[in-house]
Coordinates of C-alpha atoms and ligand atoms in Angstrom, one line a residue:
X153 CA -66.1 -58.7 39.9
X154 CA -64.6 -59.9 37.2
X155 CA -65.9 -57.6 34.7
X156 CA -64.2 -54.5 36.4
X157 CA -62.0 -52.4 34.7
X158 CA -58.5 -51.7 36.6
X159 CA -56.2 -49.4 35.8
X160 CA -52.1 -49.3 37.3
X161 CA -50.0 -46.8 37.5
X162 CA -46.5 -48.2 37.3
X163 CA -45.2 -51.3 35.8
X164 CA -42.5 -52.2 38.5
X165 CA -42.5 -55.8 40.3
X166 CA -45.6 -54.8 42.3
X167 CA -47.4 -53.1 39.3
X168 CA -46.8 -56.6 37.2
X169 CA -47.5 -58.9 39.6
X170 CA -50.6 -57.5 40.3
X171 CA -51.7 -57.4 36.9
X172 CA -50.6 -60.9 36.3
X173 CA -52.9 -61.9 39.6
X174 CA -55.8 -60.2 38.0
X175 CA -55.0 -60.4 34.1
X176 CA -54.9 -64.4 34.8
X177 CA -58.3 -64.6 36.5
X178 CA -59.6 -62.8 33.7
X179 CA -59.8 -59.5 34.8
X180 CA -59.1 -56.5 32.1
X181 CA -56.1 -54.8 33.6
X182 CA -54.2 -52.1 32.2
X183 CA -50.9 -51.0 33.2
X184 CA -49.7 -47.1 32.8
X185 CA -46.1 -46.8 32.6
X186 CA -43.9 -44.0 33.0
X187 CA -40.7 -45.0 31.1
X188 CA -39.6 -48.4 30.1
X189 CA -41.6 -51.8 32.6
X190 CA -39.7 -53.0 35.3
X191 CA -36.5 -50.6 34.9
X192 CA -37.1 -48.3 37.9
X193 CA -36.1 -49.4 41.6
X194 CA -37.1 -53.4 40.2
X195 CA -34.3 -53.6 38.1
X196 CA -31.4 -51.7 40.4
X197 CA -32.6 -54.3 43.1
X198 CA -29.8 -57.2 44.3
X199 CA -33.5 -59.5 44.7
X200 CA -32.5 -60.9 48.0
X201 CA -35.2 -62.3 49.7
X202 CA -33.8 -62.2 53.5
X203 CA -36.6 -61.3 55.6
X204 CA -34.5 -62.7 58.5
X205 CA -31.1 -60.8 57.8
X206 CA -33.2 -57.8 57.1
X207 CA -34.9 -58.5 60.1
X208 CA -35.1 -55.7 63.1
X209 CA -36.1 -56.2 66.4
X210 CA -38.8 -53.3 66.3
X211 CA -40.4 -54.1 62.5
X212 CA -42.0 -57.3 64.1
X213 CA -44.9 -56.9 61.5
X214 CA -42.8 -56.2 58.8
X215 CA -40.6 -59.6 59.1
X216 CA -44.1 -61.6 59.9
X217 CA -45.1 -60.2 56.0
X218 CA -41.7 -61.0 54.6
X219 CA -41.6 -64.7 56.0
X220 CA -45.1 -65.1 54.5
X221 CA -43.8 -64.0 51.3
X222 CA -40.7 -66.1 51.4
X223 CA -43.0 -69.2 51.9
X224 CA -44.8 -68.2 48.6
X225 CA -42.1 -67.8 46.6
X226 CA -41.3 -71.9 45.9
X227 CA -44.7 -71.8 44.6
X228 CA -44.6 -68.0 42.9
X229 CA -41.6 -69.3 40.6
X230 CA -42.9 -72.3 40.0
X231 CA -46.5 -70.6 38.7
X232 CA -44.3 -67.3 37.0
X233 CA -41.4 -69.6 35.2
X234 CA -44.4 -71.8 33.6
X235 CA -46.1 -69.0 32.6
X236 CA -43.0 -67.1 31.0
X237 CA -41.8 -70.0 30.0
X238 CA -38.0 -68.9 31.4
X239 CA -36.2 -69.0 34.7
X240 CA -35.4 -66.7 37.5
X241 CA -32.7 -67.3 38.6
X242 CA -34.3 -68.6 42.0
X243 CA -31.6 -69.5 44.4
X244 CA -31.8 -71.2 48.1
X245 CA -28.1 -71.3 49.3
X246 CA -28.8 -68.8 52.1
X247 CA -27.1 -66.1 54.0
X248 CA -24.0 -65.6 55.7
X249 CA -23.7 -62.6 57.7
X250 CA -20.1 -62.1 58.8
X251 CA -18.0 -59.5 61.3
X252 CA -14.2 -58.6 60.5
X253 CA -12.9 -57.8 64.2
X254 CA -14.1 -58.0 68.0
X255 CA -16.3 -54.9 67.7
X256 CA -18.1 -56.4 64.7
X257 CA -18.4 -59.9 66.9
X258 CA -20.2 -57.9 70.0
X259 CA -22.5 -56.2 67.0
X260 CA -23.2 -60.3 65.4
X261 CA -23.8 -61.4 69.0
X262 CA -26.3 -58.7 70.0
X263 CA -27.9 -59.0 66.4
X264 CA -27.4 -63.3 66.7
X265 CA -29.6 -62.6 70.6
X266 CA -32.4 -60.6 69.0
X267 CA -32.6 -63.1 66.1
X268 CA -32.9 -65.9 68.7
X269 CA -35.5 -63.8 71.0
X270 CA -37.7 -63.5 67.5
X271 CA -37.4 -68.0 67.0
X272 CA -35.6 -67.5 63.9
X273 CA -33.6 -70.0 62.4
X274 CA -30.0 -69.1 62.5
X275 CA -27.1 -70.4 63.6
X276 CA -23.7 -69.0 65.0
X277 CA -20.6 -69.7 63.3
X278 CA -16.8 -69.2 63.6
X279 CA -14.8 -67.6 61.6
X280 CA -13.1 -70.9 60.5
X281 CA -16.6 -72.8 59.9
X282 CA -17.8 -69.6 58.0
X283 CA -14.5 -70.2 55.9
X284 CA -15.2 -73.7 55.3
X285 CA -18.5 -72.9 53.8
X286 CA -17.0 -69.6 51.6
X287 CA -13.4 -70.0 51.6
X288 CA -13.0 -67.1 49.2
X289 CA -13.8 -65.4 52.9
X290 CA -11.1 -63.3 54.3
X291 CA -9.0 -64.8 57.0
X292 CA -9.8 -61.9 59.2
X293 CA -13.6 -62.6 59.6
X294 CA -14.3 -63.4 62.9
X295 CA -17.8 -64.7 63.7
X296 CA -20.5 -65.0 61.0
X297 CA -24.5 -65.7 61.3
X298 CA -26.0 -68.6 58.9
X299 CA -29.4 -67.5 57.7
X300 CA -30.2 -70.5 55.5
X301 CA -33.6 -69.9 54.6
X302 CA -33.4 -66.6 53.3
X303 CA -32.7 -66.7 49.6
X304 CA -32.3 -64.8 46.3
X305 CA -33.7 -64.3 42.8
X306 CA -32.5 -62.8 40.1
X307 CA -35.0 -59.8 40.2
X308 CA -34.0 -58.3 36.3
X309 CA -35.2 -61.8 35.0
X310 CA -38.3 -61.7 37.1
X311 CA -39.3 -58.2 35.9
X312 CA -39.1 -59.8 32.3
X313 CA -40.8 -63.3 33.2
X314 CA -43.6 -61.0 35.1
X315 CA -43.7 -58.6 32.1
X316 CA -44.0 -61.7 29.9
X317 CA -46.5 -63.8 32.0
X318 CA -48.9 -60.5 32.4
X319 CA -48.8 -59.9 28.5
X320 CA -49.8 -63.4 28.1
X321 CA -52.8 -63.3 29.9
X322 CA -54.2 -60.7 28.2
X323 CA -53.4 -57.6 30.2
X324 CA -52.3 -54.4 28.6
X325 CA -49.6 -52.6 29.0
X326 CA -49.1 -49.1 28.0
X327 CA -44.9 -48.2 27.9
X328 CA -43.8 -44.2 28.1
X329 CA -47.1 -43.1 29.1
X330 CA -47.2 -41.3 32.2
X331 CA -50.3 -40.9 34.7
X332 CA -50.7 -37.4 35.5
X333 CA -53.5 -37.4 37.7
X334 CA -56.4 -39.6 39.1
X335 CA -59.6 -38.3 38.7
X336 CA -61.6 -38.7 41.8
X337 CA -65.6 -37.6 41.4
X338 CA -67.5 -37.3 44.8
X339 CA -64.9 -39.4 47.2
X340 CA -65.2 -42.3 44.1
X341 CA -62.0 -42.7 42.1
X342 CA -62.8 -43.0 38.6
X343 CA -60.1 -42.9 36.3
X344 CA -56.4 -41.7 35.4
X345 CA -55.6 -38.6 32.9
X346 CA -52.0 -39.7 31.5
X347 CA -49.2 -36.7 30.8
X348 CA -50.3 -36.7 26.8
X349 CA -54.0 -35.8 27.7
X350 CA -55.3 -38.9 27.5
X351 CA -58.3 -40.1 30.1
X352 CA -59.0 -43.4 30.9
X353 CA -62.0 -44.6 33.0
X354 CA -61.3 -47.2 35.7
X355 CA -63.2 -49.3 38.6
X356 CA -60.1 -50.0 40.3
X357 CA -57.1 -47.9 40.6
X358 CA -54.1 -49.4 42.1
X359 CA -51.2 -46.9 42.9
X360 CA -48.2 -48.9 42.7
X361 CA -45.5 -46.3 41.5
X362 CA -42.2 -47.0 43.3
X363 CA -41.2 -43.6 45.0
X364 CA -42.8 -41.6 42.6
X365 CA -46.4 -42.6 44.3
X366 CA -46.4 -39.1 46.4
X367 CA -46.3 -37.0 43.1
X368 CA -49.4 -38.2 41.8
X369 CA -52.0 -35.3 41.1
X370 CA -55.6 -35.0 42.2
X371 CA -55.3 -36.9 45.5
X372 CA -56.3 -34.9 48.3
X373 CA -52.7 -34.4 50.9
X374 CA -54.1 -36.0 53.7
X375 CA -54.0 -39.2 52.2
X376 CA -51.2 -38.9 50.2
X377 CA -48.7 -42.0 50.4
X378 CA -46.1 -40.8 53.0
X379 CA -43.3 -42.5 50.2
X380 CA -40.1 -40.9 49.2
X381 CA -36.9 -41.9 47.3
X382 CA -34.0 -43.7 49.0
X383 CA -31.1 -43.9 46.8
X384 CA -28.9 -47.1 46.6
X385 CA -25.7 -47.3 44.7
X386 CA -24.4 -50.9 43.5
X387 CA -21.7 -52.2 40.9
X388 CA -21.1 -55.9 39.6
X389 CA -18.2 -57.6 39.0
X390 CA -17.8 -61.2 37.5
X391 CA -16.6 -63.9 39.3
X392 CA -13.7 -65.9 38.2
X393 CA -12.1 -69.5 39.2
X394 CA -10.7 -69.6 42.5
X395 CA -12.8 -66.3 43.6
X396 CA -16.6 -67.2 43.8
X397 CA -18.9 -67.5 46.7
X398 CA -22.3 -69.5 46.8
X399 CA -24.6 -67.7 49.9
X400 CA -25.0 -64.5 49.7
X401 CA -22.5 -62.6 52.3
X402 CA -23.7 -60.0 54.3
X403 CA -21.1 -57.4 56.3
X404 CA -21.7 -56.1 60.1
X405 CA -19.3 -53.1 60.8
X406 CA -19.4 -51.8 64.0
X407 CA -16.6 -49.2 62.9
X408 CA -17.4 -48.1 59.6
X409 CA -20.2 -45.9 58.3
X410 CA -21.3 -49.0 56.0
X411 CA -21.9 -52.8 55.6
X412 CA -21.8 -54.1 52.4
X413 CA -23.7 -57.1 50.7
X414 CA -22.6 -59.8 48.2
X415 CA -25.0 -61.5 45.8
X416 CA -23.4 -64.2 43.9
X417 CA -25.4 -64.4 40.2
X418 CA -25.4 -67.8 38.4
X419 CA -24.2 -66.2 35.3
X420 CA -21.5 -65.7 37.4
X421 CA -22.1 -61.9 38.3
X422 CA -21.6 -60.9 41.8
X423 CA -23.9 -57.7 42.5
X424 CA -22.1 -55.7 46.0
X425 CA -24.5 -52.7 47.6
X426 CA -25.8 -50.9 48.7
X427 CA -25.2 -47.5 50.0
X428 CA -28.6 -45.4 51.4
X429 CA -28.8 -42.3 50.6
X430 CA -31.3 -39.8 51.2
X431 CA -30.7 -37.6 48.4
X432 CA -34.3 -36.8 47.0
X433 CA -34.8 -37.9 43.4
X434 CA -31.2 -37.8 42.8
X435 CA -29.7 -40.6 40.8
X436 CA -25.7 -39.9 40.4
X437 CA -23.0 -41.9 41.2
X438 CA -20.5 -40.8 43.6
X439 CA -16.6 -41.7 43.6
X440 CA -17.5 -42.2 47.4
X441 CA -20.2 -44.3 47.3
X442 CA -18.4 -46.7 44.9
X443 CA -15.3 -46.5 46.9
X444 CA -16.9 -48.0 50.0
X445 CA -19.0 -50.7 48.2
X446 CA -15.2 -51.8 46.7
X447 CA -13.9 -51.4 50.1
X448 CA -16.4 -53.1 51.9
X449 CA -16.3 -55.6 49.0
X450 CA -12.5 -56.5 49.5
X451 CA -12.6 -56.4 53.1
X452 CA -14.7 -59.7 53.0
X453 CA -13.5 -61.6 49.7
X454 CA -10.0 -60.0 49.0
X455 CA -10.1 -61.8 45.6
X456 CA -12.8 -59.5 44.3
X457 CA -9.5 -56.8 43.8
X458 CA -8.4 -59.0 40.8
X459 CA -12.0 -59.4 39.6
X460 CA -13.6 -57.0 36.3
X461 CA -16.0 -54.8 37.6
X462 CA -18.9 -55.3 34.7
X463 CA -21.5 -52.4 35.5
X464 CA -22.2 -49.6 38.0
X465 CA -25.9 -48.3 38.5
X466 CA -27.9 -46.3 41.1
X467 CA -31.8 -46.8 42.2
X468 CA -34.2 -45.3 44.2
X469 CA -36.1 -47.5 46.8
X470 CA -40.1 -46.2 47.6
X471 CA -39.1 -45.7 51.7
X472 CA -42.2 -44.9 53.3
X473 CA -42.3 -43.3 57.0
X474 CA -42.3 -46.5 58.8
X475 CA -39.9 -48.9 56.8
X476 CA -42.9 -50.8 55.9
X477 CA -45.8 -51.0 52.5
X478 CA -48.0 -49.2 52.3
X479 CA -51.1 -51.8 50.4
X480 CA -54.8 -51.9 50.3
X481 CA -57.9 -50.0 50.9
X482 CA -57.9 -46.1 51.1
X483 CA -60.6 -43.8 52.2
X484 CA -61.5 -42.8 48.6
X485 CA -63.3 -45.8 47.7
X486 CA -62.2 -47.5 45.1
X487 CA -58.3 -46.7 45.3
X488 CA -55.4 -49.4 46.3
X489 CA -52.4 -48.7 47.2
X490 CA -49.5 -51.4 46.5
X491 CA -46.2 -48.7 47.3
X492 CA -43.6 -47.9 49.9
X493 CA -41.9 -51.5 49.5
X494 CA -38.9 -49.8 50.7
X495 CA -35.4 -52.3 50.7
X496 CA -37.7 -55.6 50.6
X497 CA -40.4 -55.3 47.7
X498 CA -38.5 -57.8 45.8
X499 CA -39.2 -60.1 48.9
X500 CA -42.8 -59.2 49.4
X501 CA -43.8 -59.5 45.4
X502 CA -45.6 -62.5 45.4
X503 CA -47.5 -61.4 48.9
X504 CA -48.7 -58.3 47.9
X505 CA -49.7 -59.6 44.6
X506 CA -51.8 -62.2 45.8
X507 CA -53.2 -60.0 48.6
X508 CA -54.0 -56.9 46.6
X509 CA -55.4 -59.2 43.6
X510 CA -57.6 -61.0 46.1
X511 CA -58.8 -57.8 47.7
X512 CA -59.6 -56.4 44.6
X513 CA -61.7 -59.4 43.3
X514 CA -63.4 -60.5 46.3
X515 CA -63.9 -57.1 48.1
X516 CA -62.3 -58.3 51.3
X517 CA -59.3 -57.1 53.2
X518 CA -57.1 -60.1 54.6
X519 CA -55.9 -60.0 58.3
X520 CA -52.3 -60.0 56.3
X521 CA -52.1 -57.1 55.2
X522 CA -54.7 -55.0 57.2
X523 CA -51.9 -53.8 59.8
X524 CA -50.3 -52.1 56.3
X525 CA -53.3 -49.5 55.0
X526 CA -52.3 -46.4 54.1
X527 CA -55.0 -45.5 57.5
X528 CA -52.4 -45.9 60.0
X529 CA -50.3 -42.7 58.6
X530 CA -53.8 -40.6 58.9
X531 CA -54.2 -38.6 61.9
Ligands
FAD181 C1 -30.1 -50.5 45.3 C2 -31.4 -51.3 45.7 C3 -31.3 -52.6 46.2 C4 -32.4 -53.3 46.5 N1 -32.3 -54.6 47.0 C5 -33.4 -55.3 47.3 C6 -33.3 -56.7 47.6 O1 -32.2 -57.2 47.7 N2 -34.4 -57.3 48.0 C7 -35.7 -56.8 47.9 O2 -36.6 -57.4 48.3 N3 -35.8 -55.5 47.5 C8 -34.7 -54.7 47.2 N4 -34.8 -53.4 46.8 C9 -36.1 -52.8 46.9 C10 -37.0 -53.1 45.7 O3 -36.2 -52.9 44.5 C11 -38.2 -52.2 45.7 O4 -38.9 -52.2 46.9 C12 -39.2 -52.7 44.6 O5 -38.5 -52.8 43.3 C13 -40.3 -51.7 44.5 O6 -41.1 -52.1 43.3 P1 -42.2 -51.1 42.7 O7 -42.8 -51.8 41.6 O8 -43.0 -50.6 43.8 O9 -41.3 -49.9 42.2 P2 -40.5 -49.6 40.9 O10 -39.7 -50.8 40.5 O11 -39.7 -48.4 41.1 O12 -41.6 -49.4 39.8 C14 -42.4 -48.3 39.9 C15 -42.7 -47.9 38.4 O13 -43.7 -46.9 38.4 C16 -43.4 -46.1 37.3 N5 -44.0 -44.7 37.5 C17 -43.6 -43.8 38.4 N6 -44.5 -42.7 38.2 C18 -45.4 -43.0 37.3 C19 -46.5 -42.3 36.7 N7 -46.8 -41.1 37.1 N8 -47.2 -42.9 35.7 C20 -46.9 -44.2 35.3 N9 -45.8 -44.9 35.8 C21 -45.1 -44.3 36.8 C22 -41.9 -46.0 37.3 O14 -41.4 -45.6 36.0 C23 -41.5 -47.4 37.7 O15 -41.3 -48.3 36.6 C24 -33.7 -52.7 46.4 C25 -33.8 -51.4 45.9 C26 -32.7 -50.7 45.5 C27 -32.8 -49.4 44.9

């Protein structure tokens, strides 16, 4: 198995950590990638891993897969930061998710019940005990959720340290080289034809290309990954004395076309999204969309109005049809997909990395991530 050649197409979070997986068993692994590593929707990310604010009453599998992956992280950064030899900015302070009026209170309670139903670990706060943990907090916040064990890293230095870790170990990465097309001979999947002609022969492919997966040539349509783009716009601003926050802060408004989220940095950055769009492969800001991350900003931490907003930057997430990944086996032999992370592939990194590796080494399919092959999409 360990002789195989394996061939990536895209060198995002999922792409790389993969290829680390594999490259550090001693598998020869070679990445294809579009434009520049780990710039795409890894780097727009706010690398929260909150499978329990995230979490939704109906997505039951879904949060199952992102607690398993939150588990592994302790362990992933540990295993990543040795091997890149730098940090990742791995932070455990938690989540607050607060309401600003009553209506946003009946929303926190209904959300608080569901989260309860599920066994999750949460607890209900006022708005004066949320202000005691954050007390940058507006004085109008009403109620407020504690998620403590979800937690954050700082995804742009874990595209780097994965980048870094994966080069190390001997796997190859080729930058600005685009796959065109996988070649697929008698239902076998046998290599990639990249945009400049060149063809590459392959034992494994993995299709791990963010929410550009669909637009791969020479798949058959029926078993094209369902994945499209969902745009998110975010800005950062820097924190100064007297207006920081520690947990990341999450908004519920019942009232308001948005919620907004705040992720404090420790190089003091604080990253606010995220609007979702569905706007195709479009990637423009919009005076809108930045208004109401601002707005939404300043409605929870009022200070953030005297703060200097650093950077502004859009990214497409890979949304597949069900919220959920898309990862494993497909009917042409051969073929992985790793795609369709959606708003939590920051979170399930190390999961699929370890699951996809394994299945690609061993031959077997884990009870993890069966419930996520591209099958159940297939009429
Ligand atoms: C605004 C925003 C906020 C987010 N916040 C969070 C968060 O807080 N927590 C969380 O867990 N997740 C978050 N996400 C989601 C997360 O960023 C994604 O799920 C994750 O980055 C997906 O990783 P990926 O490697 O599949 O995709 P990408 O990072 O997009 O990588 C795919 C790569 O494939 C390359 N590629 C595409 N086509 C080809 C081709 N034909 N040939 C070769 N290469 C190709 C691209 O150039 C790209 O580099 C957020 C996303 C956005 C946009």
């Amino acid at each position: 198995m360990k002789n195989k050649k394996i061939l990536i197409i895209g060198g995002g979070v999922i792409g790389l950590g993969i290829g680390w997986q594999l490259a550090k068993s001693g598998a020869a692994v070679t990445i294809y990638e579009r434009a520049q590593a780990g710039r795409a929707a890894s780097w727009a990310a706010a690398g929260m891993l909150a499978p329990l604010a995230e979490a939704h009453i109906e997505e039951p599998e879904l949060l199952k897969l992102g607690s398993q992956s939150l588990a592994l992280y302790p362990q992933w950064v540990r295993e990543l930061e040795a091997a890149a030899e730098m940090s990742i900015g791995y932070r455990v302070e938690g989540t607050l998710i607060i309401g600003l009026e009553p209506d946003d209170t009946h929303q926190l309670r209904h959300l608080y019940a569901s989260q309860q139903d599920l066994g999750l670990d949460v607890t209900w706060l006022t708005g004066r005990a949320a202000r005691e943990i954050e007390p940058a907090l507006s004085p109008r916040v009403t109620a407020a959720i504690r998620c403590e064990s979800d937690h954050q890293v700082d995804n742009r230095l874990m595209v780097k340290a994965l980048q870094r870790a994966y080069q190390r170990c001997g796997g190859v990465l080729h930058e600005n080289s685009a796959v065109e097309s996988i070649h697929i001979e008698n239902g076998i999947a046998a290599g990639v034809k990249t945009r400049d002609g060149e063809k590459q022969n392959g034992d494994v492919i993995v299709l791990s290309a963010g929410c550009e997966s669909a637009q791969i040539q020479g798949l058959p349509d029926a078993i094209r990954p369902p994945v499209r783009p969902v745009k998110g716009q975010m800005l950062a601003l820097q924190m100064e004395a007297g207006i920081t926050v520690k947990n990341v802060i999450r908004t519920v408004r019942a009232r308001y076309p948005m919620s907004v989220y705040l992720v404090p940095r420790t190089d003091g950055r604080l990253i606010v999204g995220a609007t979702t769009e569905e706007m195709g492969f479009d990637t423009r800001l919009t005076a809108g969309g930045v208004f109401e991350l601002l707005r939404g900003a300043w409605e929870a931490v009022p200070g953030v109005y005297e703060l200097p907003l650093l950077e502004t930057w859009t990214g497409l997430r890979p949304g597949s049809r069900d919220n959920a990944p898309i990862l494993g086996e497909t009917p042409i032999e051969n073929l992985i997909y790793a795609t369709g992370h959606y708003r939590n592939g920051i979170l399930l990194t190390p999961i699929t990395a370890y699951e996809v590796s394994k299945l690609i080494l061993t031959g077997e399919t884990s009870e993890t991530i069966a419930p996520f092959r591209v099958d159940r999409f297939l009429a």
